[in-house]
XYZ file of C-alpha atoms in Angstrom:
359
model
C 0.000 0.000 0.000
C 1.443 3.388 -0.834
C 2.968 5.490 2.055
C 0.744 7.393 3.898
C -2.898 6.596 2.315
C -4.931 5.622 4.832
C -8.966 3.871 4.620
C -10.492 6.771 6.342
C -9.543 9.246 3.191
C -11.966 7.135 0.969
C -14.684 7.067 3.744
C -15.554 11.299 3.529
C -19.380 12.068 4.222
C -20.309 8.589 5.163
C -20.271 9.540 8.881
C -22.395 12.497 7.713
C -24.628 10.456 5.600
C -25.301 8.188 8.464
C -26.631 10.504 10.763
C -28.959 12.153 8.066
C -30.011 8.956 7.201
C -30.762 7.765 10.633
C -32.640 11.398 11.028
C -35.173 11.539 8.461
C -35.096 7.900 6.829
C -34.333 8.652 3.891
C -32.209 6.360 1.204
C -29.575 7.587 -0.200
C -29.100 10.081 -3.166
C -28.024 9.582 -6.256
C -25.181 11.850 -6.056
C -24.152 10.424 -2.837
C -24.417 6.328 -4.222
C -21.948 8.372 -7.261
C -19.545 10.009 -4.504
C -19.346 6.023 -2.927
C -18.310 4.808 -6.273
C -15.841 7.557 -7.243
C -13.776 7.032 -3.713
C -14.010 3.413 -5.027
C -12.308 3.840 -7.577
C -9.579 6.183 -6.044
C -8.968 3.278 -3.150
C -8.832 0.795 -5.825
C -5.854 3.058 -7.675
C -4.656 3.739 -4.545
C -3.822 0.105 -4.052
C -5.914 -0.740 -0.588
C -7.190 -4.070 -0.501
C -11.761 -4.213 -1.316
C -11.824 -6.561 1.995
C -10.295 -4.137 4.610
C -11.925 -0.842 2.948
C -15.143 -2.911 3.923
C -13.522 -3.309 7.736
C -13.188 0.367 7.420
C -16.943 1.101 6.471
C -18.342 -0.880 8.856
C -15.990 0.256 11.788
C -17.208 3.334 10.744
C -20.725 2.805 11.252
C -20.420 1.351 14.690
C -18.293 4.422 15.795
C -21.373 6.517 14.382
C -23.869 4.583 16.157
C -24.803 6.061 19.664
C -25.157 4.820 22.559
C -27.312 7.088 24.671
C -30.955 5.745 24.765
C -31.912 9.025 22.769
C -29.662 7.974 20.128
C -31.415 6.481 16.850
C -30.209 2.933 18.315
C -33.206 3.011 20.342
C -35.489 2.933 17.362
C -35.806 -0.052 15.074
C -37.230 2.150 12.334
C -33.424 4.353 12.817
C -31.596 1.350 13.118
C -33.232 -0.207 10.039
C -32.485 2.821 8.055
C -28.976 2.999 9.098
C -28.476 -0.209 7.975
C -29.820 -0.045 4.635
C -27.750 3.037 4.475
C -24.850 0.923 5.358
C -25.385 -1.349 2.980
C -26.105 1.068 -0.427
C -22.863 2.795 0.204
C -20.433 -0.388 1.143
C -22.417 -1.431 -2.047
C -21.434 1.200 -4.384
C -17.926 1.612 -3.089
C -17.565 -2.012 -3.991
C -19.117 -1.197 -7.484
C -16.779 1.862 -7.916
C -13.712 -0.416 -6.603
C -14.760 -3.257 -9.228
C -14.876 -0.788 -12.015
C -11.750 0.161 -11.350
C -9.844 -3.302 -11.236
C -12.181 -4.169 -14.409
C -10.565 -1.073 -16.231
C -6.876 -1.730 -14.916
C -7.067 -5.463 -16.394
C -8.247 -3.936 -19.560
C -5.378 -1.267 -19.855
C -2.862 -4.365 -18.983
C -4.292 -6.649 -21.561
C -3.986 -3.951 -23.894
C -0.523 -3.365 -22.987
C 0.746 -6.824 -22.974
C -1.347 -7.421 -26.705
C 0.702 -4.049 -28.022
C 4.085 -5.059 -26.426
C 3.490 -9.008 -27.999
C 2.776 -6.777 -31.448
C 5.617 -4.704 -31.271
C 7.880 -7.732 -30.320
C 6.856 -10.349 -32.708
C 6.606 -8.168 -35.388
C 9.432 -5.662 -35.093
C 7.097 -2.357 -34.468
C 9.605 -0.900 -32.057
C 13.761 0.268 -31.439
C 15.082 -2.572 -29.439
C 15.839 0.178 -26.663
C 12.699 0.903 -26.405
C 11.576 -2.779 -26.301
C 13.740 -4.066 -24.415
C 12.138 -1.223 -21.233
C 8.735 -2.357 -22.027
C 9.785 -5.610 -21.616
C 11.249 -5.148 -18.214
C 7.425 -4.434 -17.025
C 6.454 -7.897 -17.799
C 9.561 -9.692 -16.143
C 11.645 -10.652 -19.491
C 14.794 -9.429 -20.272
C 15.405 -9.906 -23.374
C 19.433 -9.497 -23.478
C 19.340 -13.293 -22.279
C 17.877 -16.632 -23.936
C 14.372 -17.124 -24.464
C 11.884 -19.470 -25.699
C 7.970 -19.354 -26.626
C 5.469 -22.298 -26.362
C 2.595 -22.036 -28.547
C -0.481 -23.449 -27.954
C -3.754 -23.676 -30.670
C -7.129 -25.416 -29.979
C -10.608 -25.694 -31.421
C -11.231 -21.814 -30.937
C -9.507 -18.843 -31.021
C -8.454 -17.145 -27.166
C -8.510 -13.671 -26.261
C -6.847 -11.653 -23.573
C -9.145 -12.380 -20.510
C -11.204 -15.514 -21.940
C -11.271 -17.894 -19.304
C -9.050 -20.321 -20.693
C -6.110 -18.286 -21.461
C -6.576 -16.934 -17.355
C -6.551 -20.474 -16.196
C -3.440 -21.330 -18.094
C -1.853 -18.219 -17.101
C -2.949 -18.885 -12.887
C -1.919 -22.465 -13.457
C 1.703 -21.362 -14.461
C 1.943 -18.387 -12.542
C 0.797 -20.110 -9.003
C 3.795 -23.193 -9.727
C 6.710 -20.430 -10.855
C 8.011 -17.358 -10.701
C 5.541 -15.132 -12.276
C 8.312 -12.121 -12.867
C 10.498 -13.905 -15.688
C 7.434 -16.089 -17.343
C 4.435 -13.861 -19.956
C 1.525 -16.124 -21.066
C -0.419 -14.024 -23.358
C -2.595 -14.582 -26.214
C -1.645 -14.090 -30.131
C -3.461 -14.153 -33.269
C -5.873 -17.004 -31.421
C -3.303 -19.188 -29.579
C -1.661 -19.303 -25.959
C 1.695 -18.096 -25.629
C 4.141 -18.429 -23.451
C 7.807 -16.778 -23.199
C 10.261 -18.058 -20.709
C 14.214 -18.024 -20.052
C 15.552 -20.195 -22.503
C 16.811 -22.790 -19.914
C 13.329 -23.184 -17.911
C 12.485 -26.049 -19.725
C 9.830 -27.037 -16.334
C 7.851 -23.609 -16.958
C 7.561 -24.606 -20.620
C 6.519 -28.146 -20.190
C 3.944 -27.354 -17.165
C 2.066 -24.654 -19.594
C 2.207 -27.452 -22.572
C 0.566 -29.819 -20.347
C -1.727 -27.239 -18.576
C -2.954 -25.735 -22.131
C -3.210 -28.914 -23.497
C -5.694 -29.919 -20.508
C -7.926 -26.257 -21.139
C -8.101 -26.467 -24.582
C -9.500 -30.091 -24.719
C -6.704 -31.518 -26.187
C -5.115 -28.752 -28.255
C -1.584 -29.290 -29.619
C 1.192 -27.533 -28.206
C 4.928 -26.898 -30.219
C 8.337 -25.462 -28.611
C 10.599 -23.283 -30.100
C 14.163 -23.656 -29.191
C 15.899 -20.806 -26.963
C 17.655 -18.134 -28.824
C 19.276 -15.284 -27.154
C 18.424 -11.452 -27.570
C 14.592 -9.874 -28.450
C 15.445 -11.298 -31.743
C 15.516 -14.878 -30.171
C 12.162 -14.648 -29.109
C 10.900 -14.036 -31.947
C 12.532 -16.859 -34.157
C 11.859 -19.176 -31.472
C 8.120 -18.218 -31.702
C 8.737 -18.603 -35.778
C 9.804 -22.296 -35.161
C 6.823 -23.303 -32.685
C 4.329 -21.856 -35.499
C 6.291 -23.734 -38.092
C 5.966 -27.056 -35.883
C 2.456 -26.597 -35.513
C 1.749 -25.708 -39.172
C 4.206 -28.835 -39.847
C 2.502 -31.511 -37.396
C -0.705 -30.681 -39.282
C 0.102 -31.225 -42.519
C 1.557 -34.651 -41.272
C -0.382 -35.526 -38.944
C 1.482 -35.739 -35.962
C -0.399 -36.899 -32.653
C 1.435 -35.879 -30.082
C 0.055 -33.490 -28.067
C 3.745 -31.661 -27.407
C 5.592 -30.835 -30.104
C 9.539 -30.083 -29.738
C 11.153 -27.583 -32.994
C 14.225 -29.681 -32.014
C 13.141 -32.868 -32.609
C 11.690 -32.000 -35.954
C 14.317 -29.717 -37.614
C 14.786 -32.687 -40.379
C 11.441 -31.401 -41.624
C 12.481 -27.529 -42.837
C 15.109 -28.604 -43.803
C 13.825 -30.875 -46.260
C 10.858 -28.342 -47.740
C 13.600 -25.605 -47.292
C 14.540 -26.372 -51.232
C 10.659 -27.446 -52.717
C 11.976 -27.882 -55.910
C 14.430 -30.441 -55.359
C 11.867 -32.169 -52.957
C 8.886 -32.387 -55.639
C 11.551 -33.626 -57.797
C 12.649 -36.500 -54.991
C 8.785 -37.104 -54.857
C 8.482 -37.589 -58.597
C 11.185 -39.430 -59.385
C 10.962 -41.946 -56.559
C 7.200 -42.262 -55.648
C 5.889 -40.493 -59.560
C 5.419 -44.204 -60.465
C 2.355 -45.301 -57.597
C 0.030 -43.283 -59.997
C 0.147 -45.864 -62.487
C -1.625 -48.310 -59.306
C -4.994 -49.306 -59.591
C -6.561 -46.501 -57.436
C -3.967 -44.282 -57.461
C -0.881 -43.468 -55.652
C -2.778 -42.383 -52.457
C -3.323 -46.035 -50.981
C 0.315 -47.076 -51.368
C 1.716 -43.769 -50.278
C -0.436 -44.262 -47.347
C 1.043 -47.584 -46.742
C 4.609 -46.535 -47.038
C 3.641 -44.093 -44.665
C 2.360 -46.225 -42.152
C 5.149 -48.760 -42.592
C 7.963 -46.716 -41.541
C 5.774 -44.456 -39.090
C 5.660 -48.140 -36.955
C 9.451 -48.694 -37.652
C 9.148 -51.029 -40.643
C 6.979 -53.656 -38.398
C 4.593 -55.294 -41.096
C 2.182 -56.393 -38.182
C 1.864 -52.853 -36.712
C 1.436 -50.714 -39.775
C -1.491 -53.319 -41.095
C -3.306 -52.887 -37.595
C -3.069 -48.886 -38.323
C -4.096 -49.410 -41.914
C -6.701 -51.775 -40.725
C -5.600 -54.929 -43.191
C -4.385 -58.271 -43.079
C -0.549 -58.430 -42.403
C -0.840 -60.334 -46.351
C -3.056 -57.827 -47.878
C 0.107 -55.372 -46.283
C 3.074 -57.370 -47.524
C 0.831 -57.269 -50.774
C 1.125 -53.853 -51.455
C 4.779 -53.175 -50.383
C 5.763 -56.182 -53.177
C 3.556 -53.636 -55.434
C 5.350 -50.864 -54.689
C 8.520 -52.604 -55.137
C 7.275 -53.324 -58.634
C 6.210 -49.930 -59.661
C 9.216 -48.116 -58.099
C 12.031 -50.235 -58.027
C 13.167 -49.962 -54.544
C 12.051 -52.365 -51.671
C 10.823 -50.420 -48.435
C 12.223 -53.317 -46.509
C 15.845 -53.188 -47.779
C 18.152 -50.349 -45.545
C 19.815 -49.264 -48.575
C 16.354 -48.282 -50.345
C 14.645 -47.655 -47.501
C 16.306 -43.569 -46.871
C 15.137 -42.875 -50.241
C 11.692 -44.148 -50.307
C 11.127 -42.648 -46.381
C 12.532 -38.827 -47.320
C 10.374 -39.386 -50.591
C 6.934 -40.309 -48.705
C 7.823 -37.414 -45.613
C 8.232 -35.307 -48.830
C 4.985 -36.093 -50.554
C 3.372 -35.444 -47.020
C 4.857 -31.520 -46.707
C 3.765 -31.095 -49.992
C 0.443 -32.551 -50.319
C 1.213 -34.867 -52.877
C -0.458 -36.766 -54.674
C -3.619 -34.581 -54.599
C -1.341 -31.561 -55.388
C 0.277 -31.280 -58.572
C 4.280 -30.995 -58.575
């Protein structure tokens, strides 16, 4: 609490009020419920806690209330009115109070959505950045990396989800060098690039209030730059995992960097594609049903029995179609020499939605 504000300066008239009240019965005014709200407001600027302004208002009252037999405590009709009195302006000073914390959350949203602009997208001198970014606990001199987090609908700044995640994370660490934030629909979160815990408790803890959203990780990188290429890789992962149709929940940029690498040059991959797998569209059906089960052959590490229970087939009608694709192709799936080249071709036709997309 600042130095030197005390309750009783947000408590002016109601001692005044009370008597008047507790004279001629009345309720209180409208300019007077207004006055309660406004010196809300101030105490909630002010910093003092809703709970012991209350303890104020009510000490307040009893110190009004006399104790003579003359005094209105001798008449219920007093008593009743001083009560309702009571309870109007501890009513409206709680409104006031409310609208106050209501508009502070809203002018830190906005902040944090215009300092997640600015630093994803370059908007701003690094000097000034990097003192905007001192407000939310980051400093971006040193490593950081960004967890990004997508489910079936798009999160806002204050939705319910994105709070949960954010008292979830904040309650288990230190809330001064973690942000959780929203961006363009998805959960964010930055943290020091070696807090590996804080980034694996939000995965898990967004993945739980998003019904079983996906989550990716960008590697740390150091400087404000490094946050935002390790943001750039957890989009990428996410983008990547859907177009292949990854299932895990968490997905790590560093355990998937084989896969920009390979659609880094697209031409020589849809020429990899062609040249090795161009051949299944001469199959009865297509070249989507053997792609599919080249696909799920070395997605269960080359185990015939596995990849026919994912394709739903006999472990024959399996072996059936690799001897076909032998045929048509020329290499054999199940021989390590051949094997690289058909795998990087099928990953390939994956990334670039092949067959149903022309090369």
């Amino acid at each position: 609490m600042p130095s030197g504000v005390e309750p009783a300066t947000f408590l002016a008239g109601f001692d005044r009020i009370l008597a008047e009240v507790a004279a001629t019965g009345r309720r209180l005014s409208r300019d007077e419920l207004e006055s309660r709200r406004e010196l809300g407001e101030q105490a909630a600027e002010a910093g003092l806690g809703l709970r012991r302004m209350v303890s104020a208002h009510l000490a307040a009252a009893r110190d009004a209330w006399p104790s003579s037999a003359n005094g209105w405590a001798a008449a219920s009709s007093s008593a009743d009115c001083a009560l309702a009195a009571v309870q109007q302006a501890v009513d409206s000073f709680a409104e006031g109070y409310e609208r106050a914390q209501r508009q502070a959350i809203r002018q830190e949203e906005a902040a944090r959505r215009e300092f997640i602009d600015d630093l994803l997208l370059g908007r701003s001198d690094l000097g000034r950045l990097a003192e905007r970014a001192e407000r939310f606990g980051l400093r971006l001199a040193r490593a950081h990396a960004v967890a990004v987090a997508e489910g079936p609908a798009a999160y806002e700044e204050g939705d319910a989800v994105p709070r949960r995640v954010a008292r979830a994370v904040t309650a288990r660490f230190d809330s001064r060098r973690i942000l959780v934030t929203t961006k363009d629909g998805r959960l964010l979160c930055v943290a020091p690039g070696d807090a590996e815990d804080v980034l694996n408790w939000f995965a898990k803890q967004a993945f739980a209030a998003t019904d079983g959203g996906r989550v990716a990780v960008g590697r740390s990188h150091g400087g404000p730059g490094g946050v935002v290429q390790s943001y750039e890789e957890a989009l990428s992962t996410l983008e990547m995992a859907e177009r292949l149709g990854f299932d895990g929940p968490v997905l790590m940029a560093a355990d998937l960097l084989v896969y920009p690498v390979l659609a880094r040059d697209r031409q020589a991959l849809a020429d990899l594609v062609l040249s090795a797998l161009g051949p299944l569209r001469g199959a009865r059906g297509g070249a989507q049903p053997l792609l599919d089960t080249l696909t799920a052959y070395f997605d269960s590490g080359c185990v015939a029995a596995e990849a026919a229970r994912r394709l739903s087939l006999s472990v024959r009608a399996l072996t059936y179609r690799l001897e076909r694709i032998r045929k048509l192709t020329g290499a054999d799936a199940a021989d390590p020499a051949q094997r690289y080249t058909l795998q990087t071709a099928a990953i390939g036709a994956r990334l670039l939605n092949w067959p149903a997309q022309e090369l």
